[in-house]
Amino acid sequence: MGKERVLIANRGEIALRIIQACKDLGLDYVVLYTKEDEFSLHVRIAQQEESGFKKAYRVANYKDPNEIFSVADEAECTAIHPGYGFFSENYGFARRAAMRNRPLTFIGPRWEVIRDLGSKINTKRLAKDLNVPVIPGSDGSIYNELEAEGVAEELFFLQKEQGIQHPSILVKASAGGGGMGIEEVCHLDAFRRTYRRIQNYAKRQFGDEGVLIEQCLRDYQHLEVQLLCSSHAEVVHFGTRNCTIQSAGRQKRVEVAPGFDSAVCEYAFDARAVLDRIVKYSVRLAKHAGYDNIGTWEWIVSRDGSPYLMEVNTRIQVENEISACISRLNGSNEPPNLIRDQIRVALGDRLGFTQKNISFEGTSIELRIVAEDTKRGFVPWCGTITRFDYPDEPWARLYSHVPRDTPYKIPTEYDPNFALAIIWGQDTEQAKERARQFQNRTIIEGKGAGDESIITNLEYLYDRIDDVLQF
Amino acid sequence: MDINLNDLLRRYRSHPFEDYPVETPHTGVVFLKVKEGQTVKGPGGEWLHRPGTMLYVIERERNVKRTTALWSGQVSGIRLDIEGQFVEAGELLFSIRHQLDKEEIIDRILTQVLYILPAPQRARYFLAPEISARMEKQPKEGVSVESGDDVLIMSLMKRDTVISYEGVPGALYKVYFKPGDTVEQGSPLLGICPPDKLRYVQKVIQRIRTEWEK
């Protein structure tokens, strides 16, 4: 068999991390980009690298499967890495990759697994069958306003029965993800308007107007379990993460691994036991579903320590690296690289290690640096970044598609996220201190269309570092 | 604002052309169907139901797309080197030099007469559902807007923002985009005609119609 060639069907920092993983594994790669992204670093790297073939192709958009497959054929790719977002959790896309005349390896779980676990609704049904706790709410997409109102009414009633003082529900776009298309409703009277807004939004953004309705749990922590599985029925976990610090639009901003730390925070429950429990439930579901690649099990843990499974992300996660940072394989000082492992197992490799070979050390924090105004509802900022400097430390890594040697106009077509900082510390206190140091020494300058200075969330991130892991 | 219509008409008369680049909408193998200097026709018929001249065919994933001219005019700068080749999205194939007609001249001149709501950012735009519904029920000149009305939805960086109209009250005279279009910052989105200007606007239109043919 010839050398594998991976088509990277994504943009931004994840495209850069996949490029690096391919290089580490000695694989060829090809990138896609849109006109708006032509000055992104992932394009520049691909275009400048010496090779005997074209490595960067301009496409109409990242969401057109025909674009992706036509480039895959033209560039003679053998596999597709979808990154996160876009087609990463689209089972139809994964199925098409596997079943077309010229098949391509989809770097992610089998399409049947994505179908079963990629949908919040299916996951909920499956979890219930396996006695894994889930959040109360609808267990199917709702397209009918009266039906939706009925579910909402029932959820408000149940919360009142439980003595919850300020009951509320969440209306979510079924096909959404990454915190997009979710709104809270505090009174039944306001339900219809929100329902229609989300329905319209879902139709515009995802082409499917189905919505989910769930009880809105308050006073909780958002945890994740990182799993890596192979097609050889191997399942291991890389511990837990805590992603509670989110923007007003429920997008993660600060993440930390591990998910709880009793050494720095007091919990009203046995934190170790809860983490073990969510890992055990996640592994149970993964084994049952025949999970065969990387994936994240997302959990809500209430103040009393009750866990509820929210969803499974059948893809690599933005914050995967903080899990890797606290993991050690066979006691090695070098943390594993989960993107590399994800590609390896998708290409048929065995993991090469078991759970016994994985140990954990220290705390890792991820800061998502975004051009947004955190004081005005996290509204995105549009403009040009003219300077971007950050400290070079052995305990920190920064991933960004923003070039440092030339001004970079943030495309208005995509999220204004432009960098990820990953910090590691021997313990949580040291990780927090280092995160603050990193933030303090990061310099970002830029101008908007009206010559106003760039607005970023750096200050917000600094303020929130102390809040990690706390209820 | 009153305009110097004579000057504007003189300017358009001296150069009544616009060059429209014809670019590939997506990747694929392209086959050109026109030649350098060829005159092509845009859509015709009462409802523009007759397609224009076939310009090129692009094949991607065994789907064949035939693209016809959206404007009449003359083909220039044709790229013969790409015939039968795989091309990327946004590849320039050729340009069409289009001669502006009377109605197009009116449209362009009206941007200087109407109250224009420009795009605050480069983003995708949609009419607010209520405005859209009202426009379906009555002619657009009958749809009036005033300050504070939610008129547009701006889809920017995956977030939807409702845009309220801030300006003189008046009739929604012109919509300069199609729903979902990406509009450049500063480009016109809506043209509003205040009631006291309606007669003036109609006079301008009438004058262009009469004088353009001279």
XYZ file of C-alpha atoms in Angstrom:
685
model
C 0.000 0.000 0.000
C 1.291 3.490 -0.857
C 1.781 6.326 1.558
C -1.420 7.610 3.125
C -2.423 11.148 2.181
C -4.786 12.948 4.534
C -7.172 15.664 3.388
C -7.634 18.150 6.220
C -11.211 19.348 5.849
C -11.065 22.112 8.407
C -9.500 25.467 9.195
C -7.805 27.433 11.944
C -5.692 25.970 14.703
C -7.104 22.455 14.383
C -5.908 22.321 10.757
C -2.446 23.276 12.003
C -2.476 20.607 14.701
C -3.570 17.980 12.172
C -0.800 19.082 9.785
C 1.714 18.580 12.591
C 0.273 15.185 13.538
C 0.481 14.037 9.892
C 4.085 15.184 9.702
C 4.918 13.375 12.946
C 3.431 10.185 11.536
C 5.195 10.619 8.190
C 1.932 11.027 6.272
C 1.258 13.360 3.356
C -1.449 15.936 3.803
C -3.518 18.386 1.754
C -5.470 21.361 3.106
C -8.612 23.138 1.983
C -9.262 26.829 2.366
C -11.843 29.384 1.406
C -11.181 32.797 -0.110
C -11.758 34.354 3.312
C -9.080 32.117 4.824
C -6.375 32.621 2.219
C -4.097 34.421 4.686
C -4.527 31.836 7.418
C -1.364 30.126 8.615
C -2.595 26.647 7.720
C -2.720 27.699 4.075
C 0.655 29.383 4.134
C 2.370 26.371 5.704
C 0.865 24.000 3.165
C 1.714 26.251 0.225
C 5.281 26.890 1.309
C 6.240 23.338 2.119
C 8.326 21.583 -0.508
C 6.573 18.569 -1.991
C 5.928 17.027 -5.336
C 2.219 17.744 -5.254
C -0.237 20.602 -4.658
C -1.028 20.881 -0.978
C -3.668 23.620 -0.719
C -6.939 23.868 -2.612
C -9.384 26.771 -2.549
C -13.000 25.682 -2.139
C -16.317 27.519 -2.042
C -16.900 26.612 1.591
C -16.018 23.999 4.179
C -19.589 22.775 4.415
C -20.022 21.427 0.897
C -19.259 17.690 0.810
C -18.918 17.718 -2.980
C -16.121 20.259 -2.663
C -14.299 18.100 -0.166
C -14.634 14.853 -2.093
C -13.724 16.429 -5.429
C -10.516 17.828 -3.941
C -9.821 14.510 -2.232
C -9.926 12.778 -5.613
C -7.999 15.454 -7.473
C -5.289 15.496 -4.779
C -5.248 11.680 -4.582
C -5.981 11.644 -0.866
C -6.660 8.362 0.905
C -8.165 9.688 4.139
C -10.138 12.681 5.422
C -9.648 14.327 8.783
C -12.731 16.437 9.518
C -11.294 18.186 12.605
C -14.129 19.466 14.792
C -17.365 21.179 13.708
C -18.260 21.046 9.989
C -18.536 17.342 9.005
C -16.865 15.811 12.029
C -20.133 14.485 13.462
C -22.059 14.017 10.232
C -22.642 10.312 9.768
C -23.895 10.816 6.220
C -20.563 12.347 5.296
C -18.600 9.586 7.033
C -20.750 6.966 5.302
C -20.238 8.593 1.917
C -16.458 8.655 2.482
C -16.470 4.937 3.266
C -18.916 3.766 0.598
C -18.114 5.817 -2.502
C -16.499 4.297 -5.597
C -13.149 5.616 -4.474
C -13.394 5.066 -0.709
C -11.588 7.264 1.768
C -10.755 6.533 5.388
C -12.812 8.823 7.598
C -10.636 9.811 10.553
C -13.236 9.451 13.230
C -15.570 6.713 14.415
C -17.382 4.402 11.981
C -20.420 6.110 10.454
C -22.785 3.754 12.300
C -21.266 4.858 15.603
C -21.602 8.540 14.695
C -25.220 7.883 13.729
C -25.955 6.200 17.053
C -24.050 8.538 19.352
C -23.695 11.743 17.339
C -27.356 12.519 17.846
C -28.231 13.841 21.289
C -31.558 12.058 21.014
C -30.180 8.616 20.190
C -27.532 8.986 22.870
C -30.157 9.793 25.433
C -32.214 6.750 24.490
C -29.162 4.493 24.539
C -27.981 5.892 27.865
C -31.379 5.286 29.427
C -31.227 1.653 28.265
C -27.844 1.252 29.984
C -28.967 2.945 33.205
C -26.722 5.921 32.585
C -28.354 9.064 34.056
C -29.491 11.767 31.577
C -31.017 15.248 31.832
C -34.858 15.249 31.945
C -36.425 16.488 28.701
C -37.624 15.520 25.248
C -36.052 12.389 23.827
C -36.704 13.261 20.206
C -36.486 16.220 17.813
C -39.618 18.339 17.985
C -40.974 20.045 14.886
C -44.429 20.913 16.138
C -45.049 23.999 18.241
C -47.937 22.533 20.239
C -45.989 19.400 21.048
C -43.009 21.541 22.078
C -45.183 23.645 24.344
C -46.578 20.496 25.937
C -43.081 19.247 26.789
C -42.104 22.670 28.121
C -45.182 22.796 30.317
C -44.434 19.349 31.739
C -40.826 20.285 32.531
C -41.893 23.467 34.335
C -44.450 21.451 36.287
C -41.892 18.794 37.297
C -39.451 21.444 38.510
C -42.149 23.093 40.604
C -42.973 19.700 42.092
C -39.302 19.314 43.034
C -39.468 22.661 44.833
C -37.089 24.403 42.412
C -37.527 28.127 43.039
C -36.605 29.458 39.610
C -37.476 26.733 37.130
C -36.295 27.114 33.583
C -35.794 25.076 30.443
C -33.362 25.086 27.548
C -34.495 25.168 23.939
C -31.774 23.710 21.731
C -31.346 23.295 17.994
C -31.179 19.497 17.612
C -28.619 19.724 14.865
C -26.578 22.345 16.725
C -23.408 21.930 18.687
C -20.591 23.877 20.265
C -23.046 25.910 22.306
C -24.732 27.430 19.239
C -28.521 27.642 19.034
C -29.371 27.278 22.719
C -31.627 29.619 24.670
C -33.026 29.541 28.160
C -36.706 30.128 28.907
C -37.749 31.058 32.437
C -41.509 31.390 31.937
C -43.883 29.299 29.898
C -45.367 32.537 28.493
C -42.062 33.303 26.773
C -41.688 29.817 25.351
C -43.331 30.195 21.943
C -41.268 33.209 20.924
C -38.008 31.484 21.868
C -39.097 28.252 20.230
C -39.768 30.086 16.941
C -36.475 31.961 17.131
C -34.467 28.769 17.680
C -36.446 26.955 15.014
C -35.682 29.715 12.481
C -32.039 29.831 13.559
C -31.717 26.046 13.263
C -33.234 26.101 9.797
C -30.886 28.861 8.636
C -27.702 27.502 10.189
C -28.150 23.728 10.073
C -30.927 23.134 7.548
C -32.984 21.227 10.131
C -35.528 23.044 12.248
C -35.884 20.335 14.898
C -35.446 21.421 18.521
C -34.798 19.682 21.812
C -36.214 20.822 25.120
C -34.483 20.043 28.394
C -34.686 21.034 32.001
C -32.122 23.759 32.680
C -29.965 22.594 35.528
C -28.441 25.348 37.622
C -25.460 25.375 39.850
C -23.595 22.654 38.075
C -20.192 21.852 36.672
C -19.712 20.817 33.047
C -17.384 17.835 32.881
C -15.998 15.723 30.095
C -14.452 12.290 29.818
C -11.845 11.797 27.102
C -11.874 8.348 25.541
C -9.721 6.764 22.886
C -10.872 3.503 21.328
C -9.772 1.403 18.396
C -11.372 -0.937 15.905
C -9.731 -3.766 17.869
C -12.216 -3.282 20.735
C -9.692 -1.406 22.853
C -11.028 1.366 25.112
C -8.934 3.675 27.280
C -9.636 7.000 28.931
C -7.435 10.038 29.451
C -9.243 11.285 32.509
C -11.685 14.118 32.890
C -11.912 17.824 32.120
C -13.923 20.663 33.557
C -15.377 23.094 31.005
C -17.742 25.078 33.184
C -16.410 28.519 32.315
C -18.337 29.478 29.219
C -19.459 32.597 27.381
C -23.010 33.904 27.481
C -23.630 31.837 24.338
C -22.478 28.687 26.195
C -19.189 28.411 24.371
C -16.273 27.175 26.389
C -13.637 29.708 27.304
C -11.476 28.152 30.066
C -11.035 24.403 30.452
C -9.083 22.480 33.011
C -8.002 18.872 33.497
C -8.658 16.978 35.701
C -12.367 17.683 36.204
C -12.299 18.187 39.977
C -9.468 18.786 42.419
C -10.242 18.263 46.113
C -6.835 19.698 47.032
C -7.939 23.211 46.047
C -11.734 23.128 46.215
C -14.238 21.806 48.683
C -17.043 19.721 47.279
C -20.179 18.483 48.996
C -19.472 15.028 47.578
C -16.612 12.628 47.069
C -15.064 14.185 43.954
C -12.872 11.175 43.176
C -15.869 8.854 43.333
C -17.932 11.081 40.991
C -15.090 11.296 38.455
C -14.676 7.519 38.595
C -18.400 7.115 38.111
C -18.617 9.284 34.979
C -15.568 7.534 33.527
C -17.171 4.150 34.241
C -20.483 5.181 32.634
C -18.677 6.638 29.589
C -16.639 3.471 29.068
C -19.816 1.381 29.453
C -21.563 3.338 26.720
C -18.480 3.302 24.457
C -18.142 -0.468 24.738
C -21.834 -0.995 24.118
C -21.746 1.201 20.991
C -18.572 -0.427 19.642
C -16.850 2.945 19.722
C -13.660 2.875 17.646
C -11.956 6.281 17.619
C -11.545 9.365 19.772
C -14.557 10.785 21.568
C -15.718 12.937 24.437
C -18.537 12.161 26.846
C -20.048 15.385 28.161
C -21.520 15.482 31.654
C -23.323 17.829 33.972
C -22.549 17.329 37.660
C -24.877 19.043 40.118
C -23.789 20.549 43.438
C -24.810 17.383 45.246
C -22.585 15.313 42.951
C -25.303 13.824 40.729
C -24.002 13.302 37.189
C -26.163 13.532 34.052
C -24.915 12.598 30.598
C -25.489 15.447 28.161
C -24.103 14.180 24.887
C -21.267 12.393 23.174
C -18.987 14.320 20.842
C -17.891 11.760 18.289
C -14.830 13.710 17.235
C -11.635 15.298 18.412
C -12.417 18.129 20.817
C -10.809 21.603 20.842
C -9.633 20.994 24.387
C -8.224 17.492 23.810
C -4.707 18.611 24.568
C -5.260 19.434 28.235
C -6.162 15.780 28.748
C -3.019 14.751 26.906
C -0.955 17.224 28.956
C -1.839 15.557 32.256
C -1.399 12.023 30.884
C 1.777 9.992 30.870
C 2.335 6.797 28.890
C 4.499 4.272 30.691
C 5.808 7.054 32.916
C 7.304 8.988 29.992
C 7.672 12.734 30.482
C 6.383 13.401 26.991
C 2.567 13.614 26.969
C 0.717 11.629 24.298
C -0.665 13.370 21.211
C -4.316 12.460 20.862
C -4.659 13.744 17.292
C -1.798 11.511 16.249
C -3.400 8.578 18.059
C -6.752 9.362 16.492
C -5.228 9.203 12.995
C -3.315 6.016 13.815
C -6.349 4.123 15.031
C -8.492 5.345 12.129
C -5.879 3.892 9.777
C -6.250 0.543 11.548
C -3.507 0.590 14.194
C -3.895 -0.922 17.604
C -3.570 1.527 20.491
C -0.278 -0.010 21.567
C -1.059 0.551 25.243
C -3.757 -0.199 27.800
C -5.277 1.729 30.655
C -2.595 0.368 32.950
C 0.076 2.202 30.949
C -1.611 5.590 31.470
C -0.903 7.645 34.551
C -1.814 11.224 35.370
C 0.344 14.107 36.491
C -0.408 17.743 37.262
C -3.109 20.107 36.041
C -3.574 21.628 32.621
C -5.568 24.715 31.670
C -6.706 25.849 28.240
C -7.483 29.501 27.524
C -9.465 30.231 24.372
C -8.425 33.638 23.107
C -11.269 35.238 21.202
C -11.861 38.652 19.625
C -15.070 39.432 21.474
C -16.493 41.981 23.846
C -17.180 40.070 27.052
C -18.781 43.144 28.587
C -21.385 43.380 25.838
C -22.722 39.847 25.716
C -19.605 38.374 24.086
C -20.351 40.052 20.762
C -17.720 39.194 18.158
C -15.226 41.885 17.250
C -14.338 42.393 13.603
C -11.108 43.900 12.418
C -7.413 43.335 11.805
C -4.859 41.925 14.235
C -1.626 43.878 13.818
C 0.472 42.398 16.610
C 0.293 39.100 18.439
C 3.094 38.198 20.861
C 3.079 35.603 23.605
C 5.655 34.103 25.947
C 7.709 31.119 24.944
C 7.758 28.786 27.965
C 8.345 25.056 28.277
C 5.080 24.747 30.249
C 2.933 26.502 27.652
C 1.886 25.938 24.049
C -0.069 28.232 21.830
C -1.942 27.238 18.698
C -3.136 29.893 16.291
C -3.750 30.343 12.602
C -2.925 34.048 12.917
C 0.431 34.887 11.285
C 2.756 36.888 13.531
C 4.717 38.609 10.788
C 1.878 40.308 8.935
C -1.475 41.948 9.806
C -4.365 39.482 9.786
C -7.971 40.386 9.069
C -10.343 38.192 11.052
C -12.826 36.699 8.565
C -16.403 37.559 9.453
C -17.643 34.208 8.137
C -16.328 32.229 11.113
C -16.001 32.352 14.872
C -13.600 35.050 16.066
C -11.589 32.446 18.064
C -8.012 32.954 17.073
C -5.760 31.213 19.586
C -5.604 28.455 22.172
C -3.129 28.587 25.017
C -2.388 25.305 26.812
C -0.709 25.594 30.197
C 0.605 22.834 32.422
C 1.483 22.954 36.124
C 2.633 20.436 38.708
C -0.614 21.118 40.548
C -3.703 23.286 40.101
C -2.260 26.297 41.919
C 0.857 26.304 39.779
C -1.176 25.844 36.586
C -3.383 28.797 37.546
C -0.382 30.968 38.369
C 1.270 30.088 35.079
C -1.972 30.771 33.169
C -2.095 34.241 34.736
C 1.561 34.827 33.844
C 0.922 33.727 30.284
C -2.067 35.997 29.965
C -0.132 38.962 31.425
C 2.670 38.578 28.932
C 0.480 38.138 25.877
C 0.195 41.214 23.675
C -2.539 41.588 21.093
C -2.998 44.755 19.077
C -5.370 45.505 16.247
C -7.774 47.939 14.661
C -11.388 47.760 13.610
C -13.023 49.337 10.570
C -13.618 52.548 12.512
C -9.981 52.623 13.714
C -11.068 51.475 17.172
C -8.695 49.215 19.119
C -9.113 45.478 19.118
C -11.308 43.959 21.803
C -10.391 40.510 23.093
C -11.396 38.343 26.017
C -7.890 38.291 27.595
C -8.946 40.270 30.653
C -12.013 38.084 31.097
C -9.870 34.937 30.928
C -7.547 36.357 33.577
C -10.485 37.145 35.857
C -11.969 33.686 35.443
C -8.824 31.635 36.084
C -9.528 31.675 39.820
C -13.016 30.283 39.237
C -11.915 27.021 37.669
C -13.107 23.812 39.330
C -15.363 25.735 41.753
C -19.120 25.531 42.074
C -30.670 65.309 -1.051
C -31.032 66.814 -4.493
C -28.698 65.500 -7.125
C -27.228 66.870 -10.294
C -29.028 64.527 -12.605
C -27.535 66.001 -15.778
C -24.007 65.300 -14.525
C -24.871 61.774 -13.501
C -26.526 60.999 -16.813
C -23.571 62.467 -18.712
C -21.204 60.290 -16.719
C -23.206 57.140 -17.394
C -23.549 58.030 -21.082
C -19.804 58.399 -21.508
C -19.210 54.958 -19.946
C -22.408 52.923 -19.741
C -20.607 49.670 -18.932
C -19.930 47.415 -16.032
C -17.526 44.482 -16.127
C -18.812 41.378 -14.415
C -16.193 38.726 -13.616
C -17.350 35.169 -14.251
C -15.795 32.903 -11.627
C -16.261 29.241 -10.849
C -18.729 28.808 -7.986
C -16.919 25.702 -6.767
C -14.261 23.195 -7.698
C -14.625 20.909 -10.703
C -13.597 20.273 -14.282
C -14.594 23.192 -16.469
C -15.588 23.312 -20.166
C -15.979 26.741 -21.734
C -18.895 27.314 -24.104
C -18.082 30.837 -25.321
C -15.290 32.497 -27.278
C -13.360 35.728 -26.803
C -15.393 38.696 -28.032
C -18.626 36.733 -28.280
C -21.821 38.585 -27.458
C -23.910 36.800 -24.859
C -27.479 37.365 -23.722
C -28.758 37.530 -20.160
C -32.060 35.992 -19.042
C -35.083 37.076 -21.044
C -38.853 36.918 -21.144
C -41.463 38.664 -19.062
C -40.446 36.887 -15.888
C -36.814 36.404 -16.916
C -37.731 32.772 -17.356
C -35.657 32.233 -20.480
C -32.086 31.439 -19.504
C -29.220 33.438 -20.949
C -26.467 32.154 -23.224
C -24.672 29.047 -21.952
C -21.268 30.187 -20.642
C -19.585 27.099 -19.284
C -20.155 23.639 -17.855
C -18.542 22.506 -14.639
C -18.498 18.895 -13.519
C -17.897 17.883 -9.931
C -18.504 14.512 -8.338
C -20.332 13.452 -11.512
C -22.758 16.352 -11.168
C -22.819 18.536 -14.248
C -23.741 22.168 -13.782
C -24.498 24.359 -16.785
C -24.048 28.032 -16.155
C -25.814 30.613 -18.262
C -25.219 34.340 -18.519
C -26.853 36.561 -15.916
C -25.963 39.663 -17.899
C -25.882 40.440 -21.575
C -22.619 41.740 -22.970
C -19.351 40.834 -24.548
C -16.920 38.136 -23.373
C -13.383 39.318 -22.680
C -10.191 37.934 -21.127
C -11.162 34.299 -21.630
C -8.842 31.741 -19.968
C -8.339 29.063 -22.577
C -5.610 27.410 -20.476
C -8.186 25.985 -18.070
C -10.355 24.264 -20.677
C -11.019 20.695 -19.507
C -8.962 21.204 -16.324
C -9.792 20.811 -12.643
C -10.210 24.283 -11.187
C -10.537 25.632 -7.676
C -13.491 27.650 -6.417
C -13.457 31.312 -7.371
C -11.256 30.821 -10.445
C -11.733 33.678 -12.921
C -12.855 32.305 -16.307
C -13.550 35.549 -18.192
C -15.441 38.821 -17.846
C -18.625 40.081 -19.408
C -18.660 43.717 -20.400
C -22.285 44.619 -19.869
C -23.974 47.717 -21.226
C -26.265 49.196 -18.585
C -29.886 49.613 -19.592
C -32.333 52.280 -18.494
C -33.656 50.427 -15.456
C -30.148 49.665 -14.240
C -29.184 53.313 -14.566
C -32.276 54.193 -12.503
C -31.237 51.695 -9.824
C -27.764 53.141 -9.582
C -28.905 56.750 -9.503
C -31.542 55.984 -6.882
C -28.816 54.952 -4.403
C -27.995 58.667 -4.339
C -31.577 59.757 -3.858
C -32.984 57.264 -1.373
C -32.064 57.017 2.289
C -29.659 54.083 2.266
C -29.160 51.616 5.098
C -25.617 50.325 4.560
C -24.183 46.995 5.761
C -22.525 47.579 9.146
C -20.187 44.625 8.593
C -19.300 42.201 5.851
C -21.855 39.524 6.723
C -24.786 37.490 5.461
C -28.101 39.318 5.601
C -31.737 38.296 5.754
C -34.870 40.407 5.918
C -36.503 40.259 9.351
C -39.373 37.724 9.182
C -42.000 40.405 9.799
C -40.734 42.655 6.995
C -40.443 39.655 4.727
C -44.042 38.647 5.462
C -45.284 42.197 4.863
C -43.446 42.375 1.551
C -45.121 39.199 0.385
C -48.531 40.651 1.104
C -48.097 44.094 -0.438
C -45.837 45.835 -2.960
C -42.550 46.916 -1.417
C -43.358 50.612 -1.797
C -46.294 49.964 0.516
C -44.131 48.582 3.300
C -43.173 51.407 5.574
C -40.459 51.389 8.205
C -39.577 53.724 10.998
C -36.848 54.079 13.594
C -36.725 51.154 15.971
C -38.300 48.635 13.558
C -36.432 45.345 13.298
C -35.683 45.202 9.603
C -32.769 42.828 9.087
C -30.957 39.855 10.538
C -27.198 39.982 10.239
C -25.526 36.592 10.393
C -21.977 37.327 11.462
C -19.443 34.885 12.839
C -22.219 32.291 13.218
C -24.279 34.618 15.385
C -27.542 36.213 14.352
C -28.018 39.867 15.258
C -31.248 41.728 14.668
C -30.670 45.120 13.050
C -33.100 47.849 13.901
C -33.710 50.624 11.451
C -32.402 53.993 12.555
C -33.296 56.730 10.119
C -36.036 58.708 8.492
C -39.389 56.916 8.341
C -40.507 55.980 4.877
C -41.395 53.329 2.342
C -39.070 50.414 1.771
C -38.326 51.305 -1.837
C -35.467 49.000 -2.698
C -33.845 45.834 -1.304
C -30.285 45.582 -2.593
C -29.508 41.971 -1.623
C -30.963 38.491 -1.854
C -31.614 36.675 1.456
C -28.444 34.933 2.586
C -26.141 37.033 0.395
C -22.810 38.101 1.815
C -22.756 41.878 1.594
C -19.565 43.924 1.921
C -19.321 46.463 4.706
C -20.780 49.793 3.592
C -22.668 48.382 0.598
C -26.357 49.313 0.446
C -28.865 46.922 2.000
C -32.117 48.867 1.908
C -33.240 52.044 0.186
C -35.912 53.982 2.068
C -37.994 56.707 0.528
C -39.443 59.238 2.998
C -43.051 60.230 2.111
C -42.074 63.823 1.339
C -39.504 62.585 -1.165
C -41.721 60.173 -3.012
C -42.716 62.701 -5.674
C -39.114 63.741 -6.149
C -38.006 60.117 -6.572
C -40.761 59.491 -9.096
C -39.722 62.649 -10.942
C -36.106 61.474 -11.070
C -37.177 58.102 -12.407
C -39.394 59.721 -15.000
C -36.620 62.051 -16.117
C -34.108 59.229 -16.490
C -36.632 57.212 -18.477
C -37.234 60.115 -20.836
C -33.695 61.366 -21.172
C -31.743 58.137 -21.319
C -33.110 57.325 -24.765
C -32.180 60.716 -26.207
